[in-house]
Coordinates of C-alpha atoms and ligand atoms in Angstrom, one line a residue:
Chain A
X201 CA 29.1 20.3 3.5
X202 CA 26.9 20.6 6.8
X203 CA 27.8 18.1 9.6
X204 CA 25.8 14.9 10.1
X205 CA 24.3 13.7 7.2
X206 CA 20.5 13.0 7.4
X207 CA 20.9 9.7 5.7
X208 CA 23.9 7.5 6.2
X209 CA 24.4 4.0 4.7
X210 CA 27.5 2.0 5.1
X211 CA 27.5 -1.4 3.2
X212 CA 24.0 -1.5 2.9
X213 CA 22.8 -4.9 1.6
X214 CA 19.2 -6.3 0.7
X215 CA 18.6 -9.6 -0.2
X216 CA 15.4 -11.4 -1.3
X217 CA 16.0 -15.3 -0.6
X218 CA 19.4 -15.9 -2.5
X219 CA 18.9 -12.7 -4.5
X220 CA 21.0 -10.0 -3.9
X221 CA 19.1 -6.6 -4.7
X222 CA 21.2 -4.0 -3.0
X223 CA 24.9 -5.1 -2.6
X224 CA 26.6 -2.9 -0.3
X225 CA 25.9 0.5 -0.9
X226 CA 27.5 3.9 0.6
X227 CA 25.3 6.8 0.7
X228 CA 25.1 10.2 2.7
X229 CA 22.4 12.5 1.9
X230 CA 22.9 16.1 3.4
X231 CA 20.4 18.6 4.6
X232 CA 18.5 20.5 2.0
X233 CA 20.3 18.4 -0.5
X234 CA 18.3 16.8 -3.4
X235 CA 19.7 13.4 -4.2
X236 CA 19.0 11.0 -6.8
X237 CA 19.3 7.3 -7.3
X238 CA 19.5 6.3 -11.3
X239 CA 19.7 2.7 -12.6
X240 CA 18.2 0.6 -15.1
X241 CA 15.2 -1.4 -14.2
X242 CA 16.0 -3.8 -11.3
X243 CA 18.9 -2.0 -10.3
X244 CA 17.9 -1.7 -6.6
X245 CA 16.7 1.7 -6.4
X246 CA 13.0 1.0 -5.0
X247 CA 14.6 -1.6 -2.6
X248 CA 16.8 1.0 -1.5
X249 CA 14.5 3.7 -1.1
X250 CA 12.2 1.2 0.9
X251 CA 14.9 0.7 3.5
X252 CA 15.3 4.3 3.8
X253 CA 11.6 4.7 4.2
X254 CA 11.8 2.3 7.1
X255 CA 9.4 -0.3 5.4
X256 CA 12.1 -2.8 4.4
X257 CA 14.6 -4.4 7.0
X258 CA 18.2 -4.1 5.9
X259 CA 20.0 -7.5 5.4
X260 CA 23.3 -6.1 6.2
X261 CA 25.3 -3.1 6.7
X262 CA 24.2 0.1 8.8
X263 CA 21.6 2.7 8.2
X264 CA 21.1 5.6 10.0
X265 CA 18.2 8.1 9.2
X266 CA 17.8 11.4 10.8
X267 CA 20.5 10.2 13.6
X268 CA 18.0 7.4 14.3
X269 CA 18.0 3.6 13.8
X270 CA 15.3 2.4 11.3
X271 CA 14.8 -1.1 12.6
X272 CA 14.1 0.3 16.1
X273 CA 12.9 3.7 15.7
X274 CA 10.6 3.2 12.4
X275 CA 7.8 5.0 13.4
X276 CA 9.7 7.9 14.6
X277 CA 11.6 8.1 11.7
X278 CA 8.6 7.7 9.2
X279 CA 6.6 10.7 11.4
X280 CA 9.3 13.0 9.7
X281 CA 9.6 11.2 6.0
X282 CA 7.0 12.2 3.1
X283 CA 6.9 9.2 0.8
X284 CA 5.7 9.1 -2.7
X285 CA 5.8 5.3 -3.7
X286 CA 6.5 3.9 -7.2
X287 CA 3.2 2.6 -7.4
X288 CA 0.5 5.0 -6.4
X289 CA -1.7 3.8 -3.4
X290 CA -4.6 6.4 -3.3
X291 CA -7.9 5.2 -2.4
X292 CA -10.0 5.6 -5.5
X293 CA -13.1 5.8 -3.5
X294 CA -12.6 8.4 -1.3
X295 CA -12.3 12.2 -2.7
X296 CA -9.3 13.9 -3.5
X297 CA -9.2 15.9 -0.4
X298 CA -10.2 12.9 1.7
X299 CA -7.3 11.1 0.6
X300 CA -5.1 13.8 2.3
X301 CA -6.9 14.2 5.5
X302 CA -7.3 10.8 6.2
X303 CA -3.5 10.3 6.0
X304 CA -2.9 13.2 7.6
X305 CA -4.6 11.8 10.6
X306 CA -1.8 8.8 10.4
X307 CA 0.6 11.5 11.4
X308 CA -1.4 12.6 14.4
X309 CA -2.3 15.9 12.7
X310 CA -5.5 17.3 13.9
X311 CA -8.7 17.3 11.9
X312 CA -8.7 20.8 11.5
X313 CA -5.2 21.4 10.6
X314 CA -5.2 18.2 8.1
X315 CA -8.2 20.1 6.4
X316 CA -6.5 23.5 6.2
X317 CA -3.2 21.5 5.1
X318 CA -5.1 19.5 2.5
X319 CA -6.3 22.9 0.9
X320 CA -2.9 24.2 0.8
X321 CA -1.3 21.3 -0.6
X322 CA -4.1 20.7 -3.3
X323 CA -3.4 24.3 -4.4
X324 CA 0.3 23.7 -4.4
X325 CA 0.0 20.7 -6.9
X326 CA -3.0 22.5 -8.7
X327 CA -5.7 20.0 -8.0
X328 CA -7.6 22.6 -6.0
X329 CA -10.5 22.5 -8.1
X330 CA -10.8 18.7 -7.8
X331 CA -10.9 18.5 -4.0
X332 CA -14.3 17.1 -3.9
X333 CA -14.0 14.7 -6.8
X334 CA -13.3 11.2 -6.4
X335 CA -9.8 9.7 -7.1
X336 CA -10.8 7.0 -9.6
X337 CA -11.6 9.2 -12.7
X338 CA -8.3 11.2 -12.5
X339 CA -5.8 11.3 -15.1
X340 CA -2.3 9.3 -14.3
X341 CA -0.8 12.9 -14.0
X342 CA -3.3 14.0 -11.3
X343 CA -3.1 11.1 -9.3
X344 CA 0.8 11.5 -9.2
X345 CA 0.6 15.0 -8.2
X346 CA -1.9 13.8 -5.5
X347 CA 0.4 11.2 -4.3
X348 CA 3.2 13.8 -3.9
X349 CA 0.9 16.3 -1.8
X350 CA 0.0 13.1 0.3
X351 CA 3.7 12.7 0.9
X352 CA 3.7 16.4 2.2
X353 CA 0.8 16.4 4.7
X354 CA 3.0 15.9 7.7
X355 CA 5.3 18.6 6.9
X356 CA 8.2 16.1 6.2
X357 CA 11.9 17.1 6.7
X358 CA 12.8 14.3 4.1
X359 CA 10.9 13.4 0.9
X360 CA 11.2 10.1 -0.8
X361 CA 10.0 10.2 -4.4
X362 CA 10.3 6.9 -6.3
X363 CA 9.9 7.8 -9.9
X364 CA 7.8 10.7 -9.2
X365 CA 7.2 11.7 -13.0
X366 CA 7.2 8.3 -14.6
X367 CA 4.3 8.4 -17.0
X368 CA 3.5 12.0 -17.0
X369 CA 2.9 14.3 -20.1
X370 CA 5.5 17.0 -20.5
X371 CA 3.3 19.7 -18.8
X372 CA 2.7 17.8 -15.7
X373 CA 6.4 16.7 -15.6
X374 CA 7.6 20.3 -15.7
X375 CA 4.7 21.4 -13.1
X376 CA 6.3 18.6 -10.8
X377 CA 9.8 19.7 -11.3
X378 CA 8.8 23.1 -10.5
X379 CA 7.1 22.2 -7.4
X380 CA 9.9 19.8 -6.2
X381 CA 12.3 22.7 -6.7
X382 CA 10.3 25.1 -4.6
X383 CA 10.3 22.4 -1.7
X384 CA 14.2 22.4 -2.1
X385 CA 14.1 26.1 -1.6
X386 CA 12.3 25.7 1.5
X387 CA 14.7 23.5 3.0
X388 CA 13.2 20.0 2.5
X389 CA 15.9 17.2 1.5
X390 CA 14.6 15.4 -1.3
X391 CA 15.8 12.0 -2.4
X392 CA 14.3 10.5 -5.8
X393 CA 14.9 7.9 -8.2
X394 CA 14.3 8.6 -12.1
X395 CA 14.7 6.9 -15.3
X396 CA 14.6 10.4 -16.9
X397 CA 18.2 12.2 -17.3
X398 CA 16.9 15.5 -17.9
X399 CA 15.1 15.1 -14.5
X400 CA 18.1 14.2 -12.8
X401 CA 20.1 17.4 -14.4
X402 CA 17.2 19.5 -13.6
X403 CA 16.7 18.4 -10.0
X404 CA 19.5 16.6 -8.4
X405 CA 22.6 18.1 -6.6
X406 CA 24.2 15.2 -6.4
X407 CA 23.3 11.4 -7.8
X408 CA 24.4 7.9 -7.7
X409 CA 24.2 5.4 -10.6
X410 CA 23.3 1.9 -9.5
X411 CA 23.7 -1.2 -11.6
X412 CA 22.8 -4.7 -10.3
X413 CA 22.5 -3.6 -6.7
X414 CA 26.0 -1.5 -6.7
X415 CA 27.0 2.1 -7.0
X416 CA 28.8 2.6 -10.0
X417 CA 29.4 6.4 -10.1
X418 CA 28.7 9.2 -7.8
X419 CA 28.8 13.0 -8.1
X420 CA 27.1 16.2 -9.4
X421 CA 25.3 15.8 -12.9
X422 CA 28.1 18.2 -14.2
X423 CA 30.9 16.1 -12.4
X424 CA 29.7 13.1 -13.9
X425 CA 29.7 14.3 -17.2
X426 CA 33.1 15.6 -17.0
X427 CA 34.3 12.3 -15.5
X428 CA 32.7 9.7 -17.4
X429 CA 32.3 11.5 -20.9
X430 CA 33.9 14.2 -23.2
X431 CA 32.6 17.5 -23.2
X432 CA 31.0 16.9 -26.6
X433 CA 29.4 14.2 -28.7
X434 CA 29.8 14.1 -32.5
X435 CA 26.6 11.9 -34.1
X436 CA 27.6 10.6 -37.7
X437 CA 25.4 8.8 -39.9
X438 CA 26.4 7.1 -43.0
X439 CA 23.2 5.3 -44.2
X440 CA 24.9 3.3 -47.3
X441 CA 28.0 2.2 -45.7
X442 CA 29.1 -0.8 -43.1
X443 CA 29.3 1.3 -39.8
X444 CA 32.2 -1.0 -38.6
X445 CA 34.3 -0.3 -41.4
X446 CA 33.8 3.5 -41.3
X447 CA 34.8 3.4 -37.6
X448 CA 37.9 1.7 -38.5
X449 CA 38.9 4.8 -40.0
X450 CA 38.1 7.2 -37.0
X451 CA 41.0 5.8 -34.9
X452 CA 42.2 8.1 -32.3
X453 CA 39.6 10.7 -33.1
X454 CA 38.3 12.0 -29.9
X455 CA 38.4 9.9 -26.6
X456 CA 36.1 6.9 -27.7
X457 CA 34.2 5.7 -30.7
X458 CA 30.8 4.0 -30.2
X459 CA 29.1 2.1 -33.0
X460 CA 25.3 2.1 -33.1
X461 CA 23.1 0.2 -35.4
X462 CA 21.9 3.5 -37.1
X463 CA 24.8 6.0 -36.4
X464 CA 28.2 6.3 -34.9
X465 CA 29.1 8.4 -31.8
X466 CA 32.4 10.1 -31.4
X467 CA 33.5 11.4 -28.1
X468 CA 35.4 14.4 -28.5
X469 CA 36.0 17.5 -26.3
X470 CA 36.0 19.7 -29.1
X471 CA 33.0 18.4 -31.4
X472 CA 33.6 20.9 -34.2
X473 CA 37.2 20.1 -34.5
X474 CA 36.5 16.3 -34.5
X475 CA 33.7 16.6 -37.1
X476 CA 36.2 18.6 -39.5
X477 CA 38.7 16.0 -39.1
X478 CA 36.2 13.3 -40.1
X479 CA 35.9 14.9 -43.4
X480 CA 39.5 15.7 -43.7
X481 CA 39.8 11.6 -43.6
X482 CA 37.8 11.7 -46.5
X483 CA 34.6 10.3 -45.0
X484 CA 31.2 11.7 -46.3
X485 CA 28.6 11.4 -43.4
X486 CA 25.0 12.1 -44.4
X487 CA 24.3 13.6 -41.2
X488 CA 26.3 15.2 -38.5
X489 CA 25.4 16.4 -35.4
X490 CA 27.7 18.0 -32.6
X491 CA 26.1 18.3 -29.4
X492 CA 27.1 18.5 -25.6
X493 CA 27.5 15.3 -23.7
X494 CA 24.5 14.7 -21.3
X495 CA 23.7 12.6 -18.3
X496 CA 22.2 10.1 -20.7
X497 CA 25.6 9.4 -22.5
X498 CA 27.1 8.8 -19.0
X499 CA 24.4 6.5 -18.0
X500 CA 24.5 4.3 -21.0
X501 CA 28.2 4.2 -20.8
X502 CA 28.2 2.8 -17.4
X503 CA 25.1 0.7 -17.1
X504 CA 25.3 -0.4 -20.9
X505 CA 23.2 -0.2 -23.9
X506 CA 21.6 -3.9 -23.7
X507 CA 18.4 -4.5 -21.9
X508 CA 19.0 -6.2 -18.2
X509 CA 16.0 -8.1 -18.4
Chain B
X98 CA -3.5 13.3 20.0
X99 CA -5.8 10.3 19.0
X100 CA -4.2 6.8 19.1
X101 CA -3.0 6.1 15.5
X102 CA -5.1 2.9 15.7
X103 CA -8.3 5.2 15.9
X104 CA -6.6 7.0 12.7
X105 CA -7.0 4.1 10.9
X106 CA -10.5 3.5 11.8
X107 CA -11.4 6.8 11.0
X108 CA -10.2 6.1 7.5
X109 CA -12.3 3.2 7.4
X110 CA -15.7 5.2 8.4
X111 CA -14.8 7.8 6.1
X112 CA -15.2 5.2 3.1
X113 CA -18.1 4.0 5.0
X114 CA -19.9 7.3 4.6
X115 CA -20.3 6.5 0.9
X116 CA -22.0 3.0 1.7
X117 CA -23.7 3.1 4.9
X118 CA -27.3 3.9 3.6
X119 CA -27.2 0.3 1.5
X120 CA -25.8 -1.7 4.6
X121 CA -28.1 -0.3 7.1
X122 CA -31.0 -0.6 5.0
X123 CA -30.1 -4.3 4.9
X124 CA -29.5 -4.2 8.6
X125 CA -33.2 -3.6 9.0
X126 CA -34.4 -5.6 6.3
X127 CA -33.0 -8.8 6.8
X128 CA -34.3 -9.3 10.2
X129 CA -37.7 -8.5 9.3
X130 CA -37.5 -11.1 6.3
X131 CA -36.2 -13.5 9.0
X132 CA -39.2 -12.9 11.3
X133 CA -41.6 -13.1 8.2
X134 CA -40.1 -16.0 6.7
X135 CA -39.3 -18.2 10.1
X136 CA -41.8 -16.8 12.5
X137 CA -44.7 -17.2 10.2
X138 CA -44.0 -19.7 7.6
X139 CA -41.3 -22.3 8.3
X140 CA -41.9 -21.7 12.1
X141 CA -45.6 -22.9 12.1
X142 CA -44.7 -26.3 10.7
X143 CA -41.9 -26.7 13.1
X144 CA -44.0 -25.5 16.1
X145 CA -46.9 -27.8 15.2
X146 CA -44.5 -30.9 15.2
X147 CA -43.5 -29.9 18.8
X148 CA -39.9 -30.8 18.4
X149 CA -38.8 -27.9 20.4
X150 CA -41.0 -28.2 23.6
X151 CA -42.6 -25.0 24.5
X152 CA -40.2 -22.7 22.6
X153 CA -41.6 -21.3 19.2
X154 CA -39.1 -21.7 16.5
X155 CA -39.0 -18.1 15.6
X156 CA -37.7 -17.5 19.2
X157 CA -35.3 -20.3 19.0
X158 CA -33.7 -19.5 15.7
X159 CA -33.4 -15.6 16.4
X160 CA -30.2 -16.0 18.7
X161 CA -28.6 -18.2 16.4
X162 CA -29.4 -15.8 13.2
X163 CA -28.1 -12.7 14.8
X164 CA -25.0 -14.6 15.5
X165 CA -24.6 -16.3 11.7
X166 CA -25.5 -12.8 10.4
X167 CA -22.7 -11.1 12.4
X168 CA -20.2 -14.1 11.0
X169 CA -21.1 -13.1 7.5
X170 CA -20.7 -9.6 8.0
X171 CA -17.5 -10.1 9.4
X172 CA -16.5 -12.6 6.6
X173 CA -17.6 -10.1 3.9
X174 CA -15.6 -7.1 5.4
X175 CA -12.3 -8.9 6.2
X176 CA -12.0 -11.4 2.9
X177 CA -12.1 -9.3 -0.3
X178 CA -11.8 -5.8 1.3
X179 CA -8.4 -6.9 2.9
X180 CA -7.3 -8.8 -0.1
X181 CA -7.7 -5.7 -2.2
X182 CA -6.2 -3.3 0.0
X183 CA -3.0 -5.4 -0.5
X184 CA -3.4 -6.3 -4.1
X185 CA -4.9 -3.2 -6.0
X186 CA -5.7 -0.1 -3.8
X187 CA -2.3 -0.9 -1.8
X188 CA -3.9 1.2 1.2
X189 CA -2.0 -1.1 3.5
X190 CA 1.4 -0.1 1.8
X191 CA 0.4 3.6 2.1
X192 CA -0.4 3.0 6.0
X193 CA 2.9 1.1 6.8
X194 CA 4.8 4.2 5.3
X195 CA 3.2 6.4 8.0
X196 CA 4.0 6.2 11.5
X197 CA 1.5 3.4 11.9
X198 CA 2.5 0.0 13.7
X199 CA 1.3 -2.9 12.0
X200 CA -1.0 -3.7 15.1
X201 CA -2.4 -0.3 14.6
X202 CA -3.3 -1.1 10.9
X203 CA -4.9 -4.6 11.7
X204 CA -6.4 -3.0 15.1
X205 CA -8.2 -0.1 13.2
X206 CA -9.7 -2.4 10.7
X207 CA -11.0 -4.8 13.0
X208 CA -12.3 -2.0 15.3
X209 CA -14.2 -1.1 12.1
X210 CA -15.8 -4.4 11.7
X211 CA -16.7 -4.7 15.3
X212 CA -18.7 -1.4 15.0
X213 CA -20.3 -2.9 11.9
X214 CA -21.1 -6.2 13.7
X215 CA -22.4 -4.7 16.9
X216 CA -24.6 -2.1 15.2
X217 CA -26.1 -4.4 12.6
X218 CA -26.5 -7.0 15.6
X219 CA -28.2 -4.0 17.6
X220 CA -30.6 -3.4 14.9
X221 CA -31.3 -7.2 14.7
X222 CA -32.0 -7.1 18.5
X223 CA -34.2 -4.4 18.6
X224 CA -36.6 -5.3 15.6
X225 CA -37.0 -9.2 16.9
X226 CA -37.6 -7.7 20.4
X227 CA -40.8 -5.7 18.8
X228 CA -41.8 -9.2 17.5
X229 CA -41.4 -10.4 21.3
X230 CA -38.9 -13.1 20.3
X231 CA -36.6 -12.3 23.2
X232 CA -37.3 -13.4 26.6
X233 CA -34.8 -11.6 29.0
X234 CA -33.1 -8.3 29.3
X235 CA -30.0 -10.2 29.1
X236 CA -30.7 -10.0 25.1
X237 CA -29.0 -6.3 25.2
X238 CA -25.6 -8.2 25.5
X239 CA -26.3 -10.1 22.3
X240 CA -24.7 -7.2 20.0
X241 CA -21.7 -7.6 22.2
X242 CA -21.3 -11.3 21.9
X243 CA -21.9 -11.0 18.3
X244 CA -19.0 -8.4 18.1
X245 CA -16.9 -11.0 19.6
X246 CA -17.9 -13.5 17.4
X247 CA -17.4 -11.0 14.2
X248 CA -13.6 -10.4 15.8
X249 CA -13.4 -14.1 16.0
X250 CA -14.0 -14.5 12.3
X251 CA -12.5 -11.4 11.1
X252 CA -9.0 -11.8 12.7
X253 CA -8.0 -15.1 11.1
X254 CA -9.3 -14.0 7.8
X255 CA -7.3 -11.0 7.8
X256 CA -4.3 -13.5 8.2
X257 CA -5.5 -15.4 5.4
X258 CA -6.2 -12.6 3.2
X259 CA -2.7 -10.8 3.5
X260 CA -1.1 -14.1 2.2
X261 CA -3.1 -14.2 -1.1
X262 CA -1.8 -13.5 -4.4
X263 CA -5.0 -14.3 -6.4
X264 CA -8.6 -14.0 -5.9
X265 CA -10.4 -17.1 -6.2
X266 CA -9.9 -18.6 -2.8
X267 CA -12.6 -16.5 -0.9
X268 CA -15.8 -18.4 -2.8
X269 CA -14.5 -21.9 -1.9
X270 CA -13.9 -20.5 1.9
X271 CA -17.6 -19.5 1.8
X272 CA -19.0 -22.5 0.1
X273 CA -17.0 -25.0 2.3
X274 CA -16.7 -23.3 5.6
X275 CA -18.9 -20.1 6.2
X276 CA -22.0 -21.7 4.6
X277 CA -21.8 -25.1 6.2
X278 CA -21.3 -23.5 9.7
X279 CA -24.1 -21.4 9.3
X280 CA -26.3 -24.6 8.3
X281 CA -25.1 -26.8 10.9
X282 CA -23.4 -25.0 14.0
X283 CA -26.7 -24.9 16.0
X284 CA -28.3 -22.0 14.2
X285 CA -31.5 -23.9 12.7
X286 CA -31.3 -26.9 15.0
X287 CA -29.6 -28.3 18.0
X288 CA -26.1 -29.8 17.2
X289 CA -27.4 -32.9 18.9
X290 CA -29.6 -33.8 15.9
X291 CA -26.4 -34.3 13.7
X292 CA -24.8 -37.6 13.5
X293 CA -22.4 -38.0 16.2
X294 CA -19.4 -38.0 13.6
X295 CA -20.2 -34.4 12.5
X296 CA -20.9 -32.9 15.6
X297 CA -17.2 -32.1 16.5
X298 CA -17.0 -29.9 13.3
X299 CA -20.1 -27.8 15.0
X300 CA -18.4 -27.6 18.4
X301 CA -14.6 -26.4 16.9
X302 CA -16.7 -23.5 15.2
X303 CA -16.6 -20.4 16.7
X304 CA -20.1 -19.8 15.6
X305 CA -21.6 -22.4 17.5
X306 CA -20.2 -21.1 20.8
X307 CA -21.5 -17.6 20.0
X308 CA -25.0 -19.0 19.3
X309 CA -25.1 -21.0 22.5
X310 CA -24.3 -17.6 24.5
X311 CA -26.6 -15.7 22.4
X312 CA -29.5 -18.3 23.1
X313 CA -28.9 -18.3 26.8
X314 CA -29.3 -14.5 26.8
X315 CA -32.4 -14.2 24.6
X316 CA -34.0 -17.0 27.0
X317 CA -31.9 -15.8 30.1
X318 CA -31.4 -19.2 30.7
X319 CA -28.0 -21.2 31.0
X320 CA -25.3 -21.6 33.3
X321 CA -22.6 -19.3 33.8
X322 CA -19.3 -21.8 33.3
X323 CA -20.4 -22.7 30.1
X324 CA -20.8 -19.3 29.2
X325 CA -17.6 -18.3 30.1
X326 CA -16.1 -21.0 28.5
X327 CA -17.7 -20.2 25.2
X328 CA -16.7 -16.6 25.5
X329 CA -13.0 -17.9 26.5
X330 CA -13.1 -19.8 23.5
X331 CA -14.2 -17.4 21.1
X332 CA -11.6 -14.9 22.8
X333 CA -8.7 -17.2 21.8
X334 CA -9.5 -17.2 18.2
X335 CA -9.5 -13.3 18.6
X336 CA -6.2 -13.3 20.1
X337 CA -4.8 -16.2 18.1
X338 CA -6.2 -14.7 14.6
X339 CA -5.0 -11.2 15.9
X340 CA -1.4 -12.5 16.3
X341 CA -1.5 -14.5 13.0
X342 CA -2.7 -11.4 11.0
X343 CA 0.0 -9.1 12.5
X344 CA 2.3 -11.9 11.5
X345 CA 0.9 -12.0 7.8
X346 CA 0.5 -8.1 7.4
X347 CA 4.2 -7.7 8.6
X348 CA 5.4 -10.4 6.1
X349 CA 3.5 -8.8 3.5
X350 CA 4.2 -5.2 4.3
X351 CA 7.7 -5.2 5.4
X352 CA 9.8 -7.2 3.0
Ligands
ATP285 N1 9.9 -8.4 -2.5 C1 10.7 -8.8 -3.4 N2 10.8 -10.2 -3.4 C2 12.0 -10.7 -4.3 N3 12.6 -9.8 -5.1 C3 12.5 -8.4 -5.3 C4 11.4 -8.0 -4.2 N4 11.6 -6.8 -4.4 C5 12.3 -6.4 -5.6 N5 12.7 -7.6 -6.0 C6 14.0 -7.8 -6.9 O1 14.9 -6.9 -6.7 C7 15.7 -6.3 -7.8 C8 15.6 -4.9 -7.6 O2 14.5 -4.4 -7.5 P1 14.2 -2.9 -7.2 O3 12.5 -2.6 -7.4 O4 14.7 -2.2 -6.2 O5 14.9 -2.2 -8.6 P2 14.4 -0.7 -9.1 O6 15.8 -0.1 -9.5 O7 13.6 0.0 -8.6 O8 13.9 -0.9 -10.6 P3 12.8 -0.4 -11.5 O9 13.6 0.9 -12.4 O10 12.2 -1.3 -12.5 O11 11.9 0.3 -10.6 C9 14.7 -6.8 -9.0 O12 15.3 -7.8 -9.5 C10 13.4 -7.5 -8.1 O13 12.8 -8.3 -8.9
MG286 MG1 11.6 0.8 -8.8

């Protein structure tokens, strides 16, 4: 690990009135890393991102960004950050290009450089052909890509992306992933939140799972799977039987058994062996699927399957 | 490197480039309509009544009309636009994520309104000068006074707009504050003709103070001290409004 982290939070707290949205989290993000915040709705991801973006004052704990103090050096820090907020904030009446050039001016970029960068960034997010069209009629995916481009006009050292691909179709998501990966290769530090586990697995070197304002797990996607789930999962379907009764017969098979309304999940390091054992015990599932454990299994295990709100 | 406040002004001007034709047209048409409406029609009745002494009614209301137009332009530019930049477009949320200070954001938007008001008033002054409604070279200061009034109007409305969650209050503000002010704050008739009980309402309104100064300027009359007092009162609204606006913006944006 390189020396001093670019972002360092200790016991970071954010309260809104009596409500604690972020409840004493410790986070280190290092240079060149892609760091993810995962968590269900209301977990406190955006609240954390806004504190890191220096647009929300921490209620407690310490936060240092780029070795500066966000409450004192907000503008100096923000000058070196790029922010793609959860909700788009593009100007619908301006053109695609104007949205970038006017924003670049807030960072003291000269008009000439702003135009050059806008052209470059629009190519980067594949919006070059829409440069002179208004933002209003653009699709959701195009707006998101434009927002990401806007976050890059100041050539930031850290880019904060709050749900960069929510609402995008698979093509657009893959394009965004590929562009973010390229940024990372250029040495830009990425901090992102997402609800997509595949996105987290693809992009993040390290991530934390937040629940109810707290960090409940931390590590690389691989390490989290190893730590919190078995290597493989067997999905068993028994259409005509009471699943609870079936589950009783699966005792001691694998590390954990989970009964869902439509199927039983069997967490085991060797899925095929576990599936064979199911048959040996005289059970005849209508469907058997052996698959690798994913981050989604970890996530649901840690944060529960029930909706929070 | 340009000051960050100017970058915010630039953003506003960039948006204005799409709509300036319409607004410039109306800043020419409006004064012409007033000159025709009041100079030729209403004015002839009032002048026949002789209540204003040797002053023609058109000449009397021109400075008031300029001030009142300034207030309305400022109201129009600071109410719904500011609210929508919080609620729908989220322009301000985007701005605070950049290295701008709250004062830059409020200041840049106010500068834009200042430019709009000063230029619209300058056109008004030029057109009414052609019709001979101005009687002193001091009239060239009228756009600046109008600009001050524009800021005195816009700044507190910024503060108010930054606290709104739903549309719906501005029509009330317009009906119960802006329109009564333009009717009763000395634009169309001297405040002294109002019932004594209502006069204080006119006196506290920024519009009346601006009208008094503008009228002194177009007639080249009036003493220095009252004028300084009027300008000082307007400046108080600007400073107080700016301070409140900064507070509201900060509360809304930096949660
Ligand atoms: N300005 C605010 N005032 C009051 N409560 C707030 C405010 N901002 C966020 N909250 C509350 O804090 C909690 C955490 O919100 P936050 O937006 O950080 O969650 P999140 O993890 O980003 O969720 P999502 O996945 O839905 O975006 C929520 O319960 C939310 O209602
Ligand atoms: Mg969020």
